[in-house]
C-alpha cells in the first residue's frame, strides 16, 4: 500500500479516518475508535467526575481525557481536509473493498487469508478474526509458494509427465478409432449407395426397355388407324361432293371411284385389340420383395424381365420357346424345393440340438441364410415363367374338356 494512504488510515480500525481527534500526545485516531478504547479501559466509569486516563494505542503513554469525553478532544482539521480531498479523487491503482465503499484493502485476515478493509474488521464478517499488516503478511507469505513447490518431488513431476503422455496416447487412440469408424461408415454407405444406384438404373432400364417396346408395338397400329380414319373422312367428303354433281357422266365416273375406294377400305383388316397389362409390376415388386429384404442382401435381388401380357390370360399365346423354358423351369423347381426343405430341416435341427449347435458356428448360419436368399430371389424372378406354364396347362385342360362336352352332345 502507498505510504500516503497509510498516513490516512487509523491504526485502530485500519480504515480511513472518520472524525479524526488528536490526543495530547499528538497521535490521531477516529473518535469512535477512541470511544471503544475508553470503554474497554478498566479504569473507565461513567460516574467518575475526574479526568479519564487513557493509554495511547501508539506510544502507550497515559493521557487524560476531559470529563466530557472524546467530544472535547480537538479535531485534526488538516488531516480531515486531506481525507475529504482524497476521497473526492479517483485512485484506480488502489484496491478498494467491494462491500464497503472507497475503503482500501489494507489489512490481511489470517483466518480467511485474504485482504480486507477496516470496516470488514469492525462491522463486517471478519470481525474478531486475527489480522496482520500488509508488509508483515507480505514478508511471511513471500516464501510460501517456494516451500510448497519444494514438496513436489521429482517423482511427482515424473508421474505427472507420464500421465500426460498416457492421456495423449489414449486421446490419439480414441480419435483414430473414431476416424476409422467414420471411414467405415462412409465406405459402407458409398457401397450401399452404389448398389442402390446400380439397382435403380437397372430397374429404370428395364422399364425404359418395355416402354420402348410399347411404343414400337402401338405406334404403327395407331398410325394405321389414323390413316384409315383420314381415308374414311375423305370418302365422306367425296361422297358429299358426288351427290351434288348434276352431270350424269361425271356423276357415274366419280361414283365408280368412290365405290372402289370403299371396297379397298373395307378389305383392310382391323387389328385384334385385346386388353394387356405390364407384368410384373415393379411397384408391387418393391413392396413384396425390396421392402422385406435386408440392406446387405439388396445386391442379390435380380432385375426381372418386364413384358406385356394379355390381361387375365397370362399365357394364351405363349411361344414355343417360352413353353420349353417353362418345362425346364418346372423340372428345375423340384430340386430347388428339395434343397429349400432340406435347409429348413437343417436349421431346425441346429436350433433344437445343442451338440450340433456347438459345432456349427455363426459363419455357417450366415452362409445358409445367403443360400436361402439366393433361392428365394431365383424363384421370384422365374415366377412369371411358372405362371405362364400353369396358364398354358389350364388352357389345354379347358380346351380338352370343351371337346369332351361337344362330343357328348
Coordinates of C-alpha atoms in Angstrom, one line a residue:
X1 CA 0.0 0.0 0.0
X2 CA 1.3 3.5 -0.8
X3 CA 2.8 5.4 2.1
X4 CA 0.4 8.4 1.7
X5 CA -2.6 6.1 2.1
X6 CA -1.1 4.6 5.2
X7 CA -1.0 8.1 6.7
X8 CA -4.7 8.4 6.2
X9 CA -5.5 5.1 7.9
X10 CA -6.4 4.8 11.6
X11 CA -4.1 2.4 13.4
X12 CA -7.0 1.1 15.5
X13 CA -9.7 0.3 12.8
X14 CA -7.4 0.2 9.8
X15 CA -9.9 2.4 7.9
X16 CA -9.7 5.9 6.5
X17 CA -10.0 8.3 9.4
X18 CA -13.6 9.3 10.3
X19 CA -13.9 12.4 12.6
X20 CA -10.1 12.3 13.4
X21 CA -9.3 13.5 17.0
X22 CA -5.9 14.4 18.4
X23 CA -4.7 13.2 21.8
X24 CA -2.5 15.3 24.0
X25 CA 0.4 13.0 22.8
X26 CA -0.2 14.3 19.3
X27 CA -1.4 11.0 17.9
X28 CA -4.6 11.0 15.8
X29 CA -7.4 8.4 15.9
X30 CA -11.1 8.1 14.9
X31 CA -13.4 9.4 17.6
X32 CA -15.4 6.1 17.6
X33 CA -12.2 4.1 17.9
X34 CA -11.2 6.2 21.0
X35 CA -14.6 5.7 22.5
X36 CA -14.2 2.0 22.1
X37 CA -10.8 2.0 23.7
X38 CA -12.0 4.2 26.5
X39 CA -15.0 1.9 27.3
X40 CA -12.7 -1.1 27.4
X41 CA -10.3 0.6 29.8
X42 CA -10.5 -1.0 33.3
X43 CA -10.4 2.5 34.9
X44 CA -13.4 3.8 33.0
X45 CA -16.6 4.6 34.9
X46 CA -19.4 6.8 33.7
X47 CA -19.9 8.1 37.3
X48 CA -16.3 9.3 37.7
X49 CA -16.2 13.2 37.5
X50 CA -12.5 13.5 37.3
X51 CA -10.4 13.4 34.1
X52 CA -10.3 10.0 32.4
X53 CA -6.9 8.3 32.0
X54 CA -6.3 6.7 28.6
X55 CA -3.3 4.8 27.3
X56 CA -2.4 5.9 23.7
X57 CA -2.6 2.9 21.4
X58 CA 0.5 4.1 19.6
X59 CA 3.0 5.4 22.1
X60 CA 1.4 3.7 25.2
X61 CA 1.7 6.9 27.2
X62 CA -1.0 7.8 29.7
X63 CA -3.1 10.8 28.7
X64 CA -6.1 12.3 30.4
X65 CA -9.4 12.8 28.7
X66 CA -11.7 15.6 30.0
X67 CA -14.9 14.5 31.8
X68 CA -16.9 15.5 28.7
X69 CA -15.2 12.6 26.9
X70 CA -13.8 12.4 23.4
X71 CA -16.1 15.2 22.2
X72 CA -13.8 17.7 23.9
X73 CA -10.7 16.4 22.1
X74 CA -9.5 18.7 19.3
X75 CA -10.3 17.8 15.7
X76 CA -7.4 17.3 13.2
X77 CA -8.8 19.7 10.6
X78 CA -5.8 19.4 8.4
X79 CA -6.0 15.7 8.2
X80 CA -9.8 15.9 7.7
X81 CA -9.4 18.2 4.8
X82 CA -6.8 16.0 3.2
X83 CA -9.1 12.9 3.6
X84 CA -12.0 14.8 2.0
X85 CA -9.9 15.8 -0.9
X86 CA -8.5 12.3 -1.3
X87 CA -12.0 10.8 -1.3
X88 CA -13.1 13.1 -4.0
X89 CA -10.4 11.9 -6.3
X90 CA -10.2 8.6 -8.3
X91 CA -7.5 6.2 -7.4
X92 CA -7.6 3.3 -9.9
X93 CA -4.3 1.9 -8.6
X94 CA -5.7 1.5 -5.1
X95 CA -7.6 -1.7 -4.3
X96 CA -10.8 -0.9 -2.5
X97 CA -13.3 -3.2 -0.7
X98 CA -16.2 -4.4 -2.8
X99 CA -18.5 -4.4 0.3
X100 CA -17.6 -1.0 1.8
X101 CA -17.4 2.0 -0.5
X102 CA -14.0 3.5 -1.1
X103 CA -12.4 1.7 1.8
X104 CA -8.9 0.5 1.0
X105 CA -7.9 -3.2 1.4
X106 CA -5.0 -2.5 3.8
X107 CA -5.3 -5.4 6.3
X108 CA -4.6 -9.2 5.8
X109 CA -7.0 -11.6 7.5
X110 CA -5.0 -14.6 8.7
X111 CA -8.1 -16.8 9.2
X112 CA -9.5 -16.3 5.7
X113 CA -6.2 -15.5 4.1
X114 CA -7.4 -12.5 2.1
X115 CA -7.2 -8.7 2.1
X116 CA -9.9 -6.8 4.0
X117 CA -10.7 -3.3 4.9
X118 CA -11.1 -1.7 8.4
X119 CA -14.9 -1.9 8.1
X120 CA -14.7 -5.6 7.5
X121 CA -12.9 -6.0 10.8
X122 CA -15.2 -3.7 12.9
X123 CA -18.7 -4.2 11.4
X124 CA -18.2 -6.8 8.7
X125 CA -18.0 -10.6 8.6
X126 CA -14.2 -10.6 9.5
X127 CA -14.9 -9.1 13.0
X128 CA -12.8 -10.7 15.6
X129 CA -10.5 -12.5 13.2
X130 CA -6.7 -12.5 13.7
X131 CA -5.1 -9.9 11.4
X132 CA -1.7 -8.7 10.2
X133 CA -0.5 -5.6 8.4
X134 CA 0.3 -5.9 4.7
X135 CA 4.0 -5.6 4.9
X136 CA 4.3 -8.2 7.6
X137 CA 1.9 -10.6 5.8
X138 CA 3.9 -10.0 2.6
X139 CA 7.2 -11.0 4.2
X140 CA 5.7 -14.1 5.8
X141 CA 3.8 -15.3 2.7
X142 CA 6.6 -14.4 0.2
X143 CA 8.4 -17.8 0.6
X144 CA 5.2 -19.9 1.0
X145 CA 4.9 -20.8 -2.8
X146 CA 8.5 -21.8 -3.0
X147 CA 8.2 -24.0 0.1
X148 CA 5.1 -25.7 -1.4
X149 CA 6.9 -26.3 -4.7
X150 CA 9.7 -28.0 -2.8
X151 CA 7.2 -30.6 -1.6
X152 CA 6.6 -31.6 -5.2
X153 CA 9.4 -34.1 -5.7
X154 CA 10.9 -35.2 -9.0
X155 CA 9.0 -38.4 -8.6
X156 CA 5.7 -36.4 -8.6
X157 CA 6.7 -34.4 -11.7
X158 CA 7.7 -37.7 -13.4
X159 CA 4.3 -39.2 -12.7
X160 CA 2.6 -36.0 -14.0
X161 CA 4.6 -36.2 -17.2
X162 CA 3.8 -39.9 -17.6
X163 CA 0.1 -39.3 -17.0
X164 CA 0.2 -36.5 -19.6
X165 CA 1.8 -38.8 -22.1
X166 CA -0.6 -41.6 -21.4
X167 CA -3.6 -39.3 -21.7
X168 CA -2.3 -38.0 -25.0
X169 CA -1.9 -41.6 -26.2
X170 CA -5.4 -42.6 -25.1
X171 CA -6.8 -39.5 -26.8
X172 CA -4.9 -40.2 -30.0
X173 CA -6.0 -43.9 -29.9
X174 CA -9.7 -42.9 -29.4
X175 CA -9.5 -40.3 -32.1
X176 CA -8.0 -42.9 -34.5
X177 CA -10.8 -45.3 -33.7
X178 CA -13.4 -42.6 -34.4
X179 CA -11.7 -41.7 -37.7
X180 CA -11.6 -45.4 -38.7
X181 CA -15.3 -45.7 -37.8
X182 CA -16.1 -42.6 -39.9
X183 CA -14.2 -44.1 -42.8
X184 CA -16.1 -47.4 -42.4
X185 CA -19.4 -45.5 -42.3
X186 CA -18.5 -43.6 -45.5
X187 CA -17.3 -46.7 -47.3
X188 CA -20.4 -48.7 -46.3
X189 CA -22.8 -46.1 -47.4
X190 CA -20.9 -45.4 -50.5
X191 CA -21.0 -49.1 -51.4
X192 CA -24.7 -49.2 -50.4
X193 CA -25.4 -46.0 -52.5
X194 CA -23.5 -47.5 -55.5
X195 CA -25.6 -50.7 -55.1
X196 CA -28.8 -48.8 -54.9
X197 CA -27.9 -46.6 -57.8
X198 CA -27.0 -49.7 -59.9
X199 CA -30.3 -51.4 -59.0
X200 CA -32.2 -48.2 -59.7
X201 CA -30.6 -47.8 -63.1
X202 CA -31.3 -51.5 -63.9
X203 CA -35.0 -51.2 -63.0
X204 CA -35.3 -47.9 -64.9
X205 CA -33.5 -49.5 -67.9
X206 CA -36.0 -52.4 -67.7
X207 CA -38.9 -50.0 -67.6
X208 CA -37.4 -48.0 -70.5
X209 CA -37.0 -51.1 -72.5
X210 CA -40.6 -52.2 -72.0
X211 CA -41.7 -48.6 -72.7
X212 CA -39.7 -48.7 -76.0
X213 CA -41.4 -52.0 -76.8
X214 CA -44.8 -50.5 -76.1
X215 CA -44.1 -47.6 -78.4
X216 CA -42.7 -49.9 -81.1
X217 CA -45.8 -52.1 -80.9
X218 CA -48.5 -49.5 -80.6
X219 CA -47.1 -46.6 -82.7
X220 CA -47.6 -48.4 -86.1
X221 CA -51.1 -49.6 -85.2
X222 CA -52.1 -46.1 -84.1
X223 CA -50.7 -44.6 -87.3
X224 CA -52.5 -47.1 -89.5
X225 CA -55.8 -46.4 -87.6
X226 CA -55.2 -42.6 -88.1
X227 CA -54.7 -43.1 -91.9
X228 CA -57.8 -45.3 -92.1
X229 CA -59.7 -42.6 -90.3
X230 CA -58.4 -39.9 -92.6
X231 CA -59.4 -42.1 -95.6
X232 CA -62.9 -42.5 -94.2
X233 CA -63.2 -38.8 -93.8
X234 CA -62.0 -38.2 -97.3
X235 CA -64.6 -40.7 -98.6
X236 CA -67.4 -39.0 -96.7
X237 CA -66.3 -35.6 -98.2
X238 CA -66.1 -37.1 -101.7
X239 CA -69.5 -38.7 -101.3
X240 CA -71.0 -35.4 -100.4
X241 CA -69.4 -33.8 -103.5
X242 CA -70.6 -36.6 -105.7
X243 CA -74.2 -36.2 -104.5
X244 CA -74.0 -32.6 -105.6
X245 CA -72.9 -33.5 -109.1
X246 CA -75.6 -32.8 -111.7
X247 CA -73.9 -34.2 -114.8
X248 CA -74.7 -37.9 -115.2
X249 CA -71.4 -38.6 -116.9
X250 CA -69.3 -37.0 -114.2
X251 CA -71.5 -38.5 -111.5
X252 CA -71.0 -42.1 -112.8
X253 CA -67.3 -41.6 -113.1
X254 CA -67.0 -40.3 -109.5
X255 CA -69.3 -42.9 -108.1
X256 CA -67.2 -45.7 -109.5
X257 CA -64.1 -44.2 -108.0
X258 CA -65.8 -43.8 -104.6
X259 CA -67.0 -47.4 -104.7
X260 CA -63.6 -48.8 -105.5
X261 CA -62.0 -46.8 -102.6
X262 CA -64.7 -48.0 -100.2
X263 CA -64.1 -51.6 -101.2
X264 CA -60.4 -51.2 -100.6
X265 CA -61.0 -49.6 -97.2
X266 CA -63.4 -52.4 -96.2
X267 CA -60.9 -55.1 -97.1
X268 CA -58.3 -53.7 -94.7
X269 CA -58.3 -55.8 -91.6
X270 CA -58.6 -54.1 -88.3
X271 CA -56.2 -55.3 -85.6
X272 CA -57.5 -57.6 -82.9
X273 CA -57.0 -55.4 -79.8
X274 CA -57.1 -57.2 -76.6
X275 CA -56.5 -55.7 -73.1
X276 CA -53.0 -56.2 -71.9
X277 CA -51.1 -55.4 -68.8
X278 CA -47.5 -54.9 -67.8
X279 CA -46.1 -57.8 -65.9
X280 CA -44.5 -57.9 -63.4
X281 CA -45.4 -54.6 -61.8
X282 CA -42.2 -53.0 -60.4
X283 CA -44.2 -51.1 -57.7
X284 CA -45.6 -54.3 -56.4
X285 CA -42.2 -55.9 -56.5
X286 CA -40.8 -53.1 -54.4
X287 CA -43.4 -53.7 -51.8
X288 CA -43.3 -57.5 -51.8
X289 CA -39.5 -58.0 -52.2
X290 CA -37.5 -54.9 -51.7
X291 CA -39.2 -53.7 -48.6
X292 CA -38.7 -57.1 -46.9
X293 CA -35.1 -57.6 -48.0
X294 CA -32.2 -56.8 -45.6
X295 CA -30.0 -54.0 -46.7
X296 CA -27.0 -56.3 -47.1
X297 CA -28.9 -58.6 -49.4
X298 CA -30.2 -55.9 -51.8
X299 CA -27.3 -56.5 -54.3
X300 CA -28.6 -60.1 -54.7
X301 CA -32.0 -59.1 -55.9
X302 CA -32.2 -59.8 -59.7
X303 CA -33.8 -57.4 -62.1
X304 CA -37.0 -59.0 -63.6
X305 CA -37.8 -59.1 -67.3
X306 CA -40.8 -56.9 -67.8
X307 CA -43.3 -57.9 -70.5
X308 CA -46.8 -57.0 -72.0
X309 CA -49.2 -59.9 -71.4
X310 CA -52.9 -60.3 -72.2
X311 CA -55.0 -59.2 -69.2
X312 CA -56.5 -62.2 -67.4
X313 CA -54.8 -64.6 -69.8
X314 CA -51.2 -64.7 -68.9
X315 CA -50.0 -67.2 -71.5
X316 CA -52.8 -67.8 -74.1
X317 CA -50.3 -67.1 -76.9
X318 CA -47.0 -68.2 -75.3
X319 CA -44.3 -69.0 -77.8
X320 CA -42.9 -72.5 -78.1
X321 CA -39.6 -71.2 -76.8
X322 CA -41.3 -69.8 -73.7
X323 CA -43.1 -73.1 -73.2
X324 CA -39.9 -75.0 -73.4
X325 CA -38.3 -72.7 -70.8
X326 CA -41.4 -73.2 -68.6
X327 CA -40.9 -77.0 -68.8
X328 CA -37.2 -76.7 -68.0
X329 CA -38.1 -74.4 -65.0
X330 CA -40.7 -76.9 -63.9
X331 CA -38.1 -79.6 -63.9
X332 CA -35.7 -77.4 -62.0
X333 CA -38.3 -76.4 -59.3
X334 CA -38.3 -79.9 -57.7
X335 CA -34.5 -79.9 -56.9
X336 CA -34.8 -76.3 -55.6
X337 CA -37.8 -77.2 -53.5
X338 CA -36.0 -80.2 -52.1
X339 CA -32.9 -78.1 -51.3
X340 CA -35.1 -75.5 -49.6
X341 CA -36.8 -78.0 -47.4
X342 CA -33.5 -79.7 -46.6
X343 CA -32.1 -76.4 -45.5
X344 CA -35.1 -75.6 -43.3
X345 CA -34.7 -79.0 -41.7
X346 CA -31.0 -78.4 -41.0
X347 CA -31.8 -75.0 -39.4
X348 CA -34.5 -76.6 -37.2
X349 CA -32.0 -79.3 -36.1
X350 CA -29.4 -76.7 -35.4
X351 CA -31.8 -74.7 -33.3
X352 CA -33.0 -77.6 -31.1
X353 CA -29.8 -79.7 -30.9
X354 CA -27.2 -78.3 -28.6
X355 CA -24.4 -80.8 -29.6
X356 CA -24.9 -79.8 -33.2
X357 CA -25.1 -76.1 -32.3
X358 CA -21.7 -76.3 -30.6
X359 CA -20.2 -77.5 -33.8
X360 CA -21.9 -75.1 -36.3
X361 CA -20.7 -71.6 -35.9
X362 CA -22.1 -68.3 -36.9
X363 CA -20.4 -68.3 -40.3
X364 CA -22.3 -71.4 -41.3
X365 CA -25.6 -69.8 -40.4
X366 CA -24.8 -66.7 -42.4
X367 CA -23.8 -68.9 -45.4
X368 CA -27.1 -70.9 -45.2
X369 CA -29.0 -67.6 -45.0
X370 CA -27.3 -66.3 -48.1
X371 CA -28.2 -69.5 -50.0
X372 CA -31.8 -69.3 -48.9
X373 CA -31.9 -65.6 -50.0
X374 CA -30.5 -66.6 -53.4
X375 CA -33.0 -69.4 -53.8
X376 CA -35.8 -67.1 -52.9
X377 CA -34.7 -64.4 -55.4
X378 CA -34.3 -67.0 -58.1
X379 CA -37.8 -68.4 -57.5
X380 CA -39.3 -64.9 -57.6
X381 CA -37.6 -64.0 -60.8
X382 CA -38.8 -67.1 -62.5
X383 CA -42.3 -66.8 -61.1
X384 CA -43.5 -65.2 -64.4
X385 CA -42.4 -68.2 -66.4
X386 CA -44.1 -70.6 -63.9
X387 CA -47.3 -68.6 -64.2
X388 CA -47.2 -68.8 -68.0
X389 CA -46.7 -72.5 -67.9
X390 CA -49.6 -73.0 -65.4
X391 CA -51.9 -70.9 -67.5
X392 CA -50.9 -72.8 -70.7
X393 CA -51.7 -76.1 -68.9
X394 CA -55.1 -74.6 -67.7
X395 CA -56.0 -73.5 -71.3
X396 CA -55.2 -77.0 -72.6
X397 CA -57.4 -78.6 -70.0
X398 CA -60.2 -76.2 -70.8
X399 CA -59.9 -77.0 -74.5
X400 CA -59.9 -80.7 -73.8
X401 CA -62.9 -80.5 -71.5
X402 CA -64.7 -78.5 -74.2
X403 CA -64.1 -81.1 -76.8
X404 CA -65.4 -83.8 -74.5
X405 CA -68.6 -81.9 -73.8
X406 CA -69.2 -81.2 -77.5
X407 CA -68.5 -84.8 -78.3
X408 CA -71.1 -85.9 -75.8
X409 CA -73.8 -83.8 -77.3

